[in-house]
Tab-separated table of N, CA and C and ligand atoms in Angstrom:
chain	number	residue	atom	x	y	z
A	21	UNK	N	11.228	-13.045	-5.059
A	21	UNK	CA	12.450	-12.168	-4.538
A	21	UNK	C	11.703	-11.167	-3.373
A	22	UNK	N	12.578	-10.698	-2.341
A	22	UNK	CA	11.978	-9.963	-1.504
A	22	UNK	C	11.886	-8.823	-1.687
A	23	UNK	N	10.848	-7.843	-1.149
A	23	UNK	CA	10.512	-6.634	-1.312
A	23	UNK	C	10.904	-5.591	-0.318
A	24	UNK	N	12.162	-4.917	-0.299
A	24	UNK	CA	12.821	-4.360	0.481
A	24	UNK	C	12.006	-3.028	0.662
A	25	UNK	N	12.268	-2.866	2.273
A	25	UNK	CA	11.418	-1.463	3.157
A	25	UNK	C	11.363	-0.305	2.044
A	26	UNK	N	10.133	0.049	1.606
A	26	UNK	CA	10.379	1.619	1.244
A	26	UNK	C	10.073	3.064	2.055
A	27	UNK	N	11.032	3.691	2.216
A	27	UNK	CA	10.993	4.532	2.829
A	27	UNK	C	10.521	5.662	2.188
A	28	UNK	N	9.392	6.785	3.217
A	28	UNK	CA	8.606	7.526	2.490
A	28	UNK	C	9.327	8.448	1.396
A	29	UNK	N	10.708	8.807	1.614
A	29	UNK	CA	11.481	9.507	0.400
A	29	UNK	C	11.268	8.478	-1.125
A	30	UNK	N	11.187	7.644	-1.040
A	30	UNK	CA	11.704	6.707	-2.138
A	30	UNK	C	10.122	6.328	-2.600
A	31	UNK	N	9.095	6.888	-1.656
A	31	UNK	CA	8.047	6.043	-2.103
A	31	UNK	C	7.462	6.511	-3.573
A	32	UNK	N	7.228	5.648	-4.652
A	32	UNK	CA	6.912	6.154	-5.845
A	32	UNK	C	5.459	6.801	-5.941
A	33	UNK	N	5.315	8.008	-6.668
A	33	UNK	CA	3.878	8.822	-6.971
A	33	UNK	C	3.216	8.166	-7.991
A	34	UNK	N	2.309	7.426	-7.313
A	34	UNK	CA	1.055	7.066	-8.225
A	34	UNK	C	-0.582	7.749	-8.234
A	35	UNK	N	-0.185	8.880	-7.813
A	35	UNK	CA	-1.608	9.345	-7.358
A	35	UNK	C	-1.262	10.973	-7.317
A	36	UNK	N	-2.445	11.818	-7.203
A	36	UNK	CA	-2.582	12.820	-6.811
A	36	UNK	C	-1.885	13.250	-5.676
A	37	UNK	N	-2.740	12.393	-4.953
A	37	UNK	CA	-2.294	12.647	-3.660
A	37	UNK	C	-1.135	12.070	-2.930
A	38	UNK	N	-0.221	11.432	-3.421
A	38	UNK	CA	1.086	10.622	-3.679
A	38	UNK	C	2.172	12.156	-3.730
A	39	UNK	N	1.610	13.157	-4.981
A	39	UNK	CA	2.549	13.777	-5.453
A	39	UNK	C	2.309	15.204	-4.515
A	40	UNK	N	1.172	15.468	-3.680
A	40	UNK	CA	0.922	16.471	-2.851
A	40	UNK	C	1.792	16.275	-1.430
A	41	UNK	N	1.783	14.607	-1.377
A	41	UNK	CA	2.401	14.183	0.172
A	41	UNK	C	3.742	14.730	-0.508
A	42	UNK	N	4.330	14.153	-0.834
A	42	UNK	CA	5.889	14.173	-1.805
A	42	UNK	C	5.727	15.851	-1.620
A	43	UNK	N	5.470	16.778	-2.039
A	43	UNK	CA	5.511	18.263	-1.825
A	43	UNK	C	5.853	18.461	-0.364
A	44	UNK	N	4.915	18.093	0.849
A	44	UNK	CA	4.906	18.320	1.959
A	44	UNK	C	5.998	17.850	2.810
A	45	UNK	N	6.685	16.351	2.419
A	45	UNK	CA	7.926	15.966	3.039
A	45	UNK	C	9.336	16.597	2.589
A	46	UNK	N	8.914	16.905	1.368
A	46	UNK	CA	9.983	18.064	0.930
A	46	UNK	C	10.112	19.430	1.468
A	47	UNK	N	8.975	19.827	1.994
A	47	UNK	CA	8.531	20.998	2.577
A	47	UNK	C	8.487	22.424	1.807
A	48	UNK	N	8.068	21.814	0.366
A	48	UNK	CA	7.637	22.487	-0.500
A	48	UNK	C	6.419	23.293	-0.262
A	49	UNK	N	5.296	24.394	-0.279
A	49	UNK	CA	4.554	24.842	0.060
A	49	UNK	C	3.804	24.584	-0.966
A	50	UNK	N	2.565	24.002	-0.725
A	50	UNK	CA	1.504	23.956	-1.888
A	50	UNK	C	0.426	24.769	-2.075
A	51	UNK	N	0.817	25.613	-2.941
A	51	UNK	CA	0.215	26.403	-3.053
A	51	UNK	C	-0.954	25.871	-3.870
A	52	UNK	N	-2.510	27.543	-3.817
A	52	UNK	CA	-3.249	26.810	-4.519
A	52	UNK	C	-2.755	26.825	-6.108
A	53	UNK	N	-1.987	27.819	-6.797
A	53	UNK	CA	-1.838	27.513	-8.121
A	53	UNK	C	-0.706	26.267	-8.349
A	54	UNK	N	-0.191	25.578	-7.419
A	54	UNK	CA	0.953	24.652	-7.508
A	54	UNK	C	-0.559	23.280	-7.486
A	55	UNK	N	-1.345	23.576	-6.376
A	55	UNK	CA	-2.076	22.107	-6.739
A	55	UNK	C	-3.056	22.347	-7.875
A	56	UNK	N	-3.384	23.522	-8.106
A	56	UNK	CA	-4.383	23.616	-9.432
A	56	UNK	C	-3.131	22.738	-10.721
A	57	UNK	N	-1.713	22.812	-10.726
A	57	UNK	CA	-1.265	22.561	-11.784
A	57	UNK	C	-1.078	21.101	-11.616
A	58	UNK	N	-0.727	20.475	-10.431
A	58	UNK	CA	-0.867	18.988	-10.070
A	58	UNK	C	-1.906	18.371	-10.467
A	59	UNK	N	-3.270	18.888	-10.072
A	59	UNK	CA	-4.570	18.299	-10.443
A	59	UNK	C	-4.976	18.056	-12.384
A	60	UNK	N	-4.389	19.358	-12.580
A	60	UNK	CA	-4.550	18.946	-13.958
A	60	UNK	C	-3.855	18.225	-14.988
A	61	UNK	N	-2.867	17.794	-14.593
A	61	UNK	CA	-1.693	17.354	-14.926
A	61	UNK	C	-2.322	15.760	-14.527
A	62	UNK	N	-2.605	15.374	-13.531
A	62	UNK	CA	-3.378	14.302	-12.881
A	62	UNK	C	-5.175	13.584	-13.718
A	63	UNK	N	-5.804	15.049	-14.049
A	63	UNK	CA	-6.836	14.612	-14.881
A	63	UNK	C	-6.588	14.496	-16.333
A	64	UNK	N	-5.461	15.254	-16.548
A	64	UNK	CA	-5.241	15.208	-18.280
A	64	UNK	C	-4.631	13.982	-18.380
A	65	UNK	N	-3.940	12.974	-17.880
A	65	UNK	CA	-2.598	11.789	-17.859
A	65	UNK	C	-2.367	11.963	-19.371
A	66	UNK	N	-1.926	13.076	-20.117
A	66	UNK	CA	-1.129	13.016	-20.792
A	66	UNK	C	-0.158	14.277	-21.140
A	67	UNK	N	1.097	14.774	-21.869
A	67	UNK	CA	1.926	15.548	-21.748
A	67	UNK	C	1.664	16.445	-22.398
A	68	UNK	N	1.468	17.520	-21.395
A	68	UNK	CA	1.444	18.747	-21.824
A	68	UNK	C	2.374	20.155	-21.723
A	69	UNK	N	2.225	20.987	-22.597
A	69	UNK	CA	3.553	21.726	-22.545
A	69	UNK	C	3.307	23.417	-21.427
A	70	UNK	N	3.852	23.873	-21.106
A	70	UNK	CA	3.337	25.070	-20.222
A	70	UNK	C	2.579	25.957	-20.762
A	71	UNK	N	2.373	26.219	-21.824
A	71	UNK	CA	1.824	26.901	-22.638
A	71	UNK	C	-0.040	26.739	-22.533
A	72	UNK	N	-0.128	25.233	-22.702
A	72	UNK	CA	-0.999	24.330	-22.823
A	72	UNK	C	-1.812	24.464	-21.075
A	73	UNK	N	-0.599	24.597	-20.540
A	73	UNK	CA	-1.305	24.100	-18.789
A	73	UNK	C	-2.011	25.599	-18.769
A	74	UNK	N	-1.156	26.568	-19.084
A	74	UNK	CA	-1.628	27.651	-18.642
A	74	UNK	C	-3.097	28.069	-19.359
A	75	UNK	N	-3.318	27.613	-20.326
A	75	UNK	CA	-4.124	27.968	-21.463
A	75	UNK	C	-5.346	26.939	-20.923
A	76	UNK	N	-5.286	25.803	-20.524
A	76	UNK	CA	-6.109	24.714	-19.995
A	76	UNK	C	-6.587	25.655	-18.414
A	77	UNK	N	-5.597	26.014	-17.519
A	77	UNK	CA	-6.155	26.323	-16.364
A	77	UNK	C	-7.249	27.791	-16.537
A	78	UNK	N	-6.825	28.562	-17.191
A	78	UNK	CA	-7.455	29.961	-17.664
A	78	UNK	C	-8.956	29.653	-17.912
A	79	UNK	N	-8.998	28.757	-19.020
A	79	UNK	CA	-10.292	28.096	-19.381
A	79	UNK	C	-10.970	27.490	-18.308
A	80	UNK	N	-10.460	27.157	-17.305
A	80	UNK	CA	-11.300	26.545	-16.132
A	80	UNK	C	-11.752	27.297	-15.305
A	81	UNK	N	-11.166	28.705	-15.649
A	81	UNK	CA	-11.538	29.708	-14.533
A	81	UNK	C	-10.280	29.707	-13.399
A	82	UNK	N	-9.667	28.870	-13.305
A	82	UNK	CA	-8.542	29.000	-12.543
A	82	UNK	C	-7.303	30.145	-12.979
A	83	UNK	N	-7.533	31.145	-12.750
A	83	UNK	CA	-6.518	32.423	-13.044
A	83	UNK	C	-4.889	32.158	-12.658
A	84	UNK	N	-4.388	32.072	-13.312
A	84	UNK	CA	-2.731	31.744	-13.094
A	84	UNK	C	-1.814	32.674	-13.937
A	85	UNK	N	-1.150	32.859	-13.252
A	85	UNK	CA	-0.219	33.813	-14.659
A	85	UNK	C	0.851	32.888	-15.091
A	86	UNK	N	0.885	33.542	-16.301
A	86	UNK	CA	2.296	32.376	-16.998
A	86	UNK	C	3.694	32.679	-16.124
A	87	UNK	N	4.097	33.384	-15.292
A	87	UNK	CA	5.404	33.169	-14.745
A	87	UNK	C	5.354	32.131	-13.638
A	88	UNK	N	3.951	32.376	-13.227
A	88	UNK	CA	3.628	31.222	-12.272
A	88	UNK	C	3.891	29.966	-12.470
A	89	UNK	N	3.037	29.946	-13.296
A	89	UNK	CA	3.346	28.462	-14.343
A	89	UNK	C	4.417	27.848	-14.621
A	90	UNK	N	5.106	28.677	-14.844
A	90	UNK	CA	6.491	28.260	-15.182
A	90	UNK	C	7.624	28.113	-14.342
A	91	UNK	N	7.118	28.590	-13.049
A	91	UNK	CA	7.937	28.520	-11.564
A	91	UNK	C	7.572	27.079	-11.170
A	92	UNK	N	6.393	27.050	-11.440
A	92	UNK	CA	5.570	25.858	-10.310
A	92	UNK	C	6.344	24.673	-11.149
A	93	UNK	N	6.156	24.656	-12.562
A	93	UNK	CA	6.613	23.411	-13.275
A	93	UNK	C	8.227	23.569	-13.374
A	94	UNK	N	9.106	24.216	-13.106
A	94	UNK	CA	10.297	24.194	-12.710
A	94	UNK	C	10.663	23.109	-11.831
A	95	UNK	N	9.927	23.921	-10.156
A	95	UNK	CA	9.933	23.468	-8.979
A	95	UNK	C	9.732	21.839	-9.137
A	96	UNK	N	8.409	21.629	-9.559
A	96	UNK	CA	7.765	20.575	-9.424
A	96	UNK	C	8.985	19.481	-10.266
A	97	UNK	N	9.380	20.002	-11.495
A	97	UNK	CA	10.290	18.959	-12.019
A	97	UNK	C	11.410	18.804	-11.562
A	98	UNK	N	11.964	19.620	-10.948
A	98	UNK	CA	13.137	19.617	-10.324
A	98	UNK	C	13.411	18.700	-9.316
A	99	UNK	N	12.192	18.831	-8.607
A	99	UNK	CA	12.120	17.599	-7.619
A	99	UNK	C	11.874	16.159	-8.085
A	100	UNK	N	11.447	15.916	-9.270
A	100	UNK	CA	10.446	14.701	-9.964
A	100	UNK	C	9.329	14.250	-9.310
A	101	UNK	N	8.774	15.255	-8.573
A	101	UNK	CA	7.255	14.917	-8.566
A	101	UNK	C	6.381	15.026	-9.670
A	102	UNK	N	6.949	15.652	-10.821
A	102	UNK	CA	6.184	15.986	-12.289
A	102	UNK	C	7.293	15.121	-13.353
A	103	UNK	N	6.821	14.762	-14.041
A	103	UNK	CA	7.890	14.288	-15.730
A	103	UNK	C	7.873	15.354	-16.458
A	104	UNK	N	9.229	15.647	-16.982
A	104	UNK	CA	9.842	16.738	-17.828
A	104	UNK	C	10.192	16.026	-19.089
A	105	UNK	N	9.647	16.170	-20.160
A	105	UNK	CA	10.129	15.583	-21.277
A	105	UNK	C	10.827	16.572	-22.236
A	106	UNK	N	12.124	16.506	-22.509
A	106	UNK	CA	12.769	17.346	-23.551
A	106	UNK	C	12.307	17.054	-24.948
A	107	UNK	N	11.671	17.998	-25.453
A	107	UNK	CA	11.528	17.751	-26.852
A	107	UNK	C	11.937	18.841	-27.947
A	108	UNK	N	12.298	18.351	-29.400
A	108	UNK	CA	12.949	19.329	-29.780
A	108	UNK	C	11.934	20.532	-29.977
A	109	UNK	N	11.028	20.472	-29.825
A	109	UNK	CA	9.795	21.642	-29.975
A	109	UNK	C	9.672	22.379	-28.610
A	110	UNK	N	10.311	21.510	-27.354
A	110	UNK	CA	10.083	22.637	-26.325
A	110	UNK	C	9.680	21.160	-24.949
A	111	UNK	N	9.680	21.931	-23.688
A	111	UNK	CA	9.191	20.655	-22.747
A	111	UNK	C	7.422	20.558	-22.665
A	112	UNK	N	7.412	19.158	-22.667
A	112	UNK	CA	5.963	18.772	-22.277
A	112	UNK	C	6.472	18.292	-20.615
A	113	UNK	N	5.037	17.988	-20.109
A	113	UNK	CA	4.992	17.839	-18.445
A	113	UNK	C	4.002	16.748	-18.091
A	114	UNK	N	4.533	15.798	-17.527
A	114	UNK	CA	3.402	14.760	-17.519
A	114	UNK	C	2.884	14.287	-15.923
A	115	UNK	N	2.390	13.547	-15.567
A	115	UNK	CA	1.961	13.525	-13.987
A	115	UNK	C	3.042	12.199	-13.322
A	116	UNK	N	3.685	11.406	-14.010
A	116	UNK	CA	3.956	10.388	-13.342
A	116	UNK	C	5.583	10.592	-13.485
A	117	UNK	N	5.933	10.209	-12.126
A	117	UNK	CA	7.615	10.401	-12.232
A	117	UNK	C	7.822	9.109	-12.348
A	118	UNK	N	7.747	8.087	-11.829
A	118	UNK	CA	8.144	6.361	-11.853
A	118	UNK	C	8.391	6.255	-13.075
A	119	UNK	N	9.147	4.702	-13.184
A	119	UNK	CA	9.513	4.927	-14.785
A	119	UNK	C	8.277	3.958	-15.442
A	120	UNK	N	8.384	4.389	-16.796
A	120	UNK	CA	6.784	4.531	-17.385
A	120	UNK	C	7.447	4.462	-18.868
A	121	UNK	N	6.760	3.839	-19.895
A	121	UNK	CA	6.965	4.355	-21.246
A	121	UNK	C	6.222	4.637	-21.888
A	122	UNK	N	6.483	5.341	-22.973
A	122	UNK	CA	5.721	5.941	-23.756
A	122	UNK	C	5.029	5.989	-25.379
A	123	UNK	N	3.980	5.990	-25.408
A	123	UNK	CA	3.376	5.944	-26.458
A	123	UNK	C	2.757	7.342	-27.541
A	124	UNK	N	3.704	7.519	-28.706
A	124	UNK	CA	3.793	8.907	-29.208
A	124	UNK	C	2.783	8.456	-30.694
A	125	UNK	N	1.587	9.422	-30.436
A	125	UNK	CA	0.680	9.328	-31.737
A	125	UNK	C	1.143	10.371	-32.707
A	126	UNK	N	1.889	9.272	-33.938
A	126	UNK	CA	2.187	10.370	-34.983
A	126	UNK	C	1.513	11.634	-35.671
A	127	UNK	N	0.145	11.159	-35.381
A	127	UNK	CA	-0.736	12.221	-35.645
A	127	UNK	C	-1.219	13.629	-35.237
A	128	UNK	N	-0.911	13.243	-33.953
A	128	UNK	CA	-1.063	14.394	-33.137
A	128	UNK	C	0.098	14.832	-32.452
A	129	UNK	N	1.070	13.966	-32.412
A	129	UNK	CA	2.253	14.255	-31.263
A	129	UNK	C	2.061	14.204	-29.861
A	130	UNK	N	0.943	13.658	-29.966
A	130	UNK	CA	0.873	13.395	-28.340
A	130	UNK	C	1.694	12.356	-27.638
A	131	UNK	N	1.762	12.585	-26.454
A	131	UNK	CA	2.585	11.348	-25.727
A	131	UNK	C	1.594	11.124	-24.613
A	132	UNK	N	1.474	9.501	-24.721
A	132	UNK	CA	0.832	9.009	-23.557
A	132	UNK	C	1.651	7.775	-22.893
A	133	UNK	N	1.352	8.033	-21.394
A	133	UNK	CA	1.931	7.068	-20.614
A	133	UNK	C	1.590	5.861	-20.601
A	134	UNK	N	2.098	4.396	-20.478
A	134	UNK	CA	1.692	3.370	-20.668
A	134	UNK	C	2.590	2.388	-19.616
A	135	UNK	N	2.533	1.381	-18.776
A	135	UNK	CA	3.316	0.759	-17.961
A	135	UNK	C	3.330	-0.624	-18.523
A	136	UNK	N	4.426	-0.992	-19.198
A	136	UNK	CA	4.581	-1.650	-19.887
A	136	UNK	C	5.373	-3.265	-18.846
A	137	UNK	N	5.191	-4.030	-18.902
A	137	UNK	CA	6.080	-5.200	-18.157
A	137	UNK	C	6.261	-6.134	-18.956
A	138	UNK	N	7.691	-6.496	-19.260
A	138	UNK	CA	8.226	-7.298	-20.432
A	138	UNK	C	8.789	-8.463	-19.678
A	139	UNK	N	8.174	-9.673	-21.021
A	139	UNK	CA	8.332	-11.106	-20.076
A	139	UNK	C	9.816	-11.557	-19.333
A	140	UNK	N	9.715	-12.322	-18.652
A	140	UNK	CA	10.926	-12.655	-17.998
A	140	UNK	C	11.706	-12.964	-18.717
A	141	UNK	N	11.729	-13.985	-19.748
A	141	UNK	CA	12.634	-14.664	-20.792
A	141	UNK	C	13.283	-13.664	-21.204
A	142	UNK	N	12.194	-12.696	-21.817
A	142	UNK	CA	12.925	-11.469	-22.818
A	142	UNK	C	13.927	-10.911	-21.972
A	143	UNK	N	13.819	-10.390	-20.765
A	143	UNK	CA	14.596	-9.912	-20.420
A	143	UNK	C	15.903	-10.508	-19.853
A	144	UNK	N	15.517	-12.065	-19.214
A	144	UNK	CA	17.042	-12.848	-19.446
A	144	UNK	C	17.905	-13.023	-20.658
A	145	UNK	N	16.925	-12.830	-21.656
A	145	UNK	CA	17.748	-13.074	-23.051
A	145	UNK	C	18.762	-11.506	-23.470
A	146	UNK	N	17.901	-10.691	-22.890
A	146	UNK	CA	18.880	-9.207	-23.358
A	146	UNK	C	19.750	-9.257	-22.092
A	147	UNK	N	19.588	-9.857	-20.961
A	147	UNK	CA	20.730	-9.800	-19.715
A	147	UNK	C	22.416	-10.455	-20.439
A	148	UNK	N	21.483	-11.901	-21.185
A	148	UNK	CA	22.729	-12.961	-21.548
A	148	UNK	C	23.247	-12.179	-22.797
A	149	UNK	N	22.816	-11.688	-23.846
A	149	UNK	CA	23.705	-11.019	-24.935
A	149	UNK	C	24.313	-9.980	-24.665
A	150	UNK	N	24.325	-9.204	-23.326
A	150	UNK	CA	24.796	-8.083	-23.029
A	150	UNK	C	25.965	-7.920	-21.611
A	151	UNK	N	25.558	-9.085	-20.688
A	151	UNK	CA	26.141	-9.149	-19.558
A	151	UNK	C	25.821	-8.175	-18.769
A	152	UNK	N	24.621	-7.196	-18.556
A	152	UNK	CA	23.768	-6.271	-18.243
A	152	UNK	C	23.052	-6.758	-17.353
A	153	UNK	N	22.924	-6.549	-16.227
A	153	UNK	CA	21.862	-6.831	-15.219
A	153	UNK	C	20.640	-5.778	-15.434
A	154	UNK	N	19.687	-6.113	-15.760
A	154	UNK	CA	18.284	-4.933	-16.286
A	154	UNK	C	17.651	-4.761	-14.850
A	155	UNK	N	17.717	-3.433	-14.598
A	155	UNK	CA	17.114	-3.105	-13.031
A	155	UNK	C	16.058	-2.086	-13.725
A	156	UNK	N	16.060	-1.677	-14.910
A	156	UNK	CA	14.525	-0.544	-15.487
A	156	UNK	C	14.559	-0.300	-16.750
A	157	UNK	N	13.730	0.105	-17.242
A	157	UNK	CA	13.758	0.112	-18.752
A	157	UNK	C	12.579	0.911	-18.804
A	158	UNK	N	12.467	1.557	-19.899
A	158	UNK	CA	11.251	2.480	-20.963
A	158	UNK	C	11.287	2.434	-22.083
A	159	UNK	N	10.153	2.484	-22.905
A	159	UNK	CA	10.250	2.176	-24.079
A	159	UNK	C	9.317	2.690	-24.935
A	160	UNK	N	9.729	3.378	-26.197
A	160	UNK	CA	8.828	4.518	-26.802
A	160	UNK	C	8.525	3.719	-28.070
A	161	UNK	N	7.333	4.033	-27.903
A	161	UNK	CA	6.179	2.807	-29.096
A	161	UNK	C	5.714	4.324	-29.967
A	162	UNK	N	5.796	4.218	-31.428
A	162	UNK	CA	5.046	4.904	-32.087
A	162	UNK	C	4.120	4.382	-33.088
A	163	UNK	N	2.991	5.175	-33.359
A	163	UNK	CA	1.833	4.701	-34.138
A	163	UNK	C	0.965	6.047	-34.505
A	164	UNK	N	-0.451	5.321	-35.335
A	164	UNK	CA	-1.462	5.879	-35.429
A	164	UNK	C	-2.366	5.543	-34.722
A	165	UNK	N	-3.536	6.396	-34.256
A	165	UNK	CA	-4.985	5.932	-33.455
A	165	UNK	C	-5.828	5.428	-34.857
A	166	UNK	N	-6.704	4.244	-34.658
A	166	UNK	CA	-6.772	3.757	-35.860
A	166	UNK	C	-8.451	4.552	-35.853
A	167	UNK	N	-8.640	4.767	-36.779
A	167	UNK	CA	-9.647	5.713	-37.405
A	167	UNK	C	-10.890	5.650	-37.266
A	168	UNK	N	-11.165	4.007	-36.841
A	168	UNK	CA	-12.698	3.701	-36.560
A	168	UNK	C	-12.912	4.522	-35.636
A	169	UNK	N	-14.524	4.902	-35.386
A	169	UNK	CA	-15.122	5.915	-34.152
A	169	UNK	C	-15.838	4.992	-33.252
B	22	ZN	ZN1	5.247	10.072	-19.313
């Protein structure tokens, strides 16, 4: 299959640098606070609530106000620079915006990102069953961490 030429605007975000670059491409100002939030999400590699993001940044001595955290998360997620998951108990934010799957740990309610590639014959099977050409997918896995240390 031939790969289409990727324009800068549709370039997937796969690193902190990509995320910062996307901000610049969109003409968004990369303030210190905005950079702190992006750095934290890329370091953490998990999905955090606005409250957790606020707490962690302040623990790291990166003083940032509640309002600033909320406004930055809103701006970044509305531009798809970060991921936003709506859960019944509130919103969670994560670092990757290109398509991926989630593993939920039922002990802690933590949601981890994974990249899953399904075998081609399974995709073909689903296409044959439904008549729909599959172009994208994400899967939700649920489970428990194994308790051995
Ligand atoms: Zn995610």
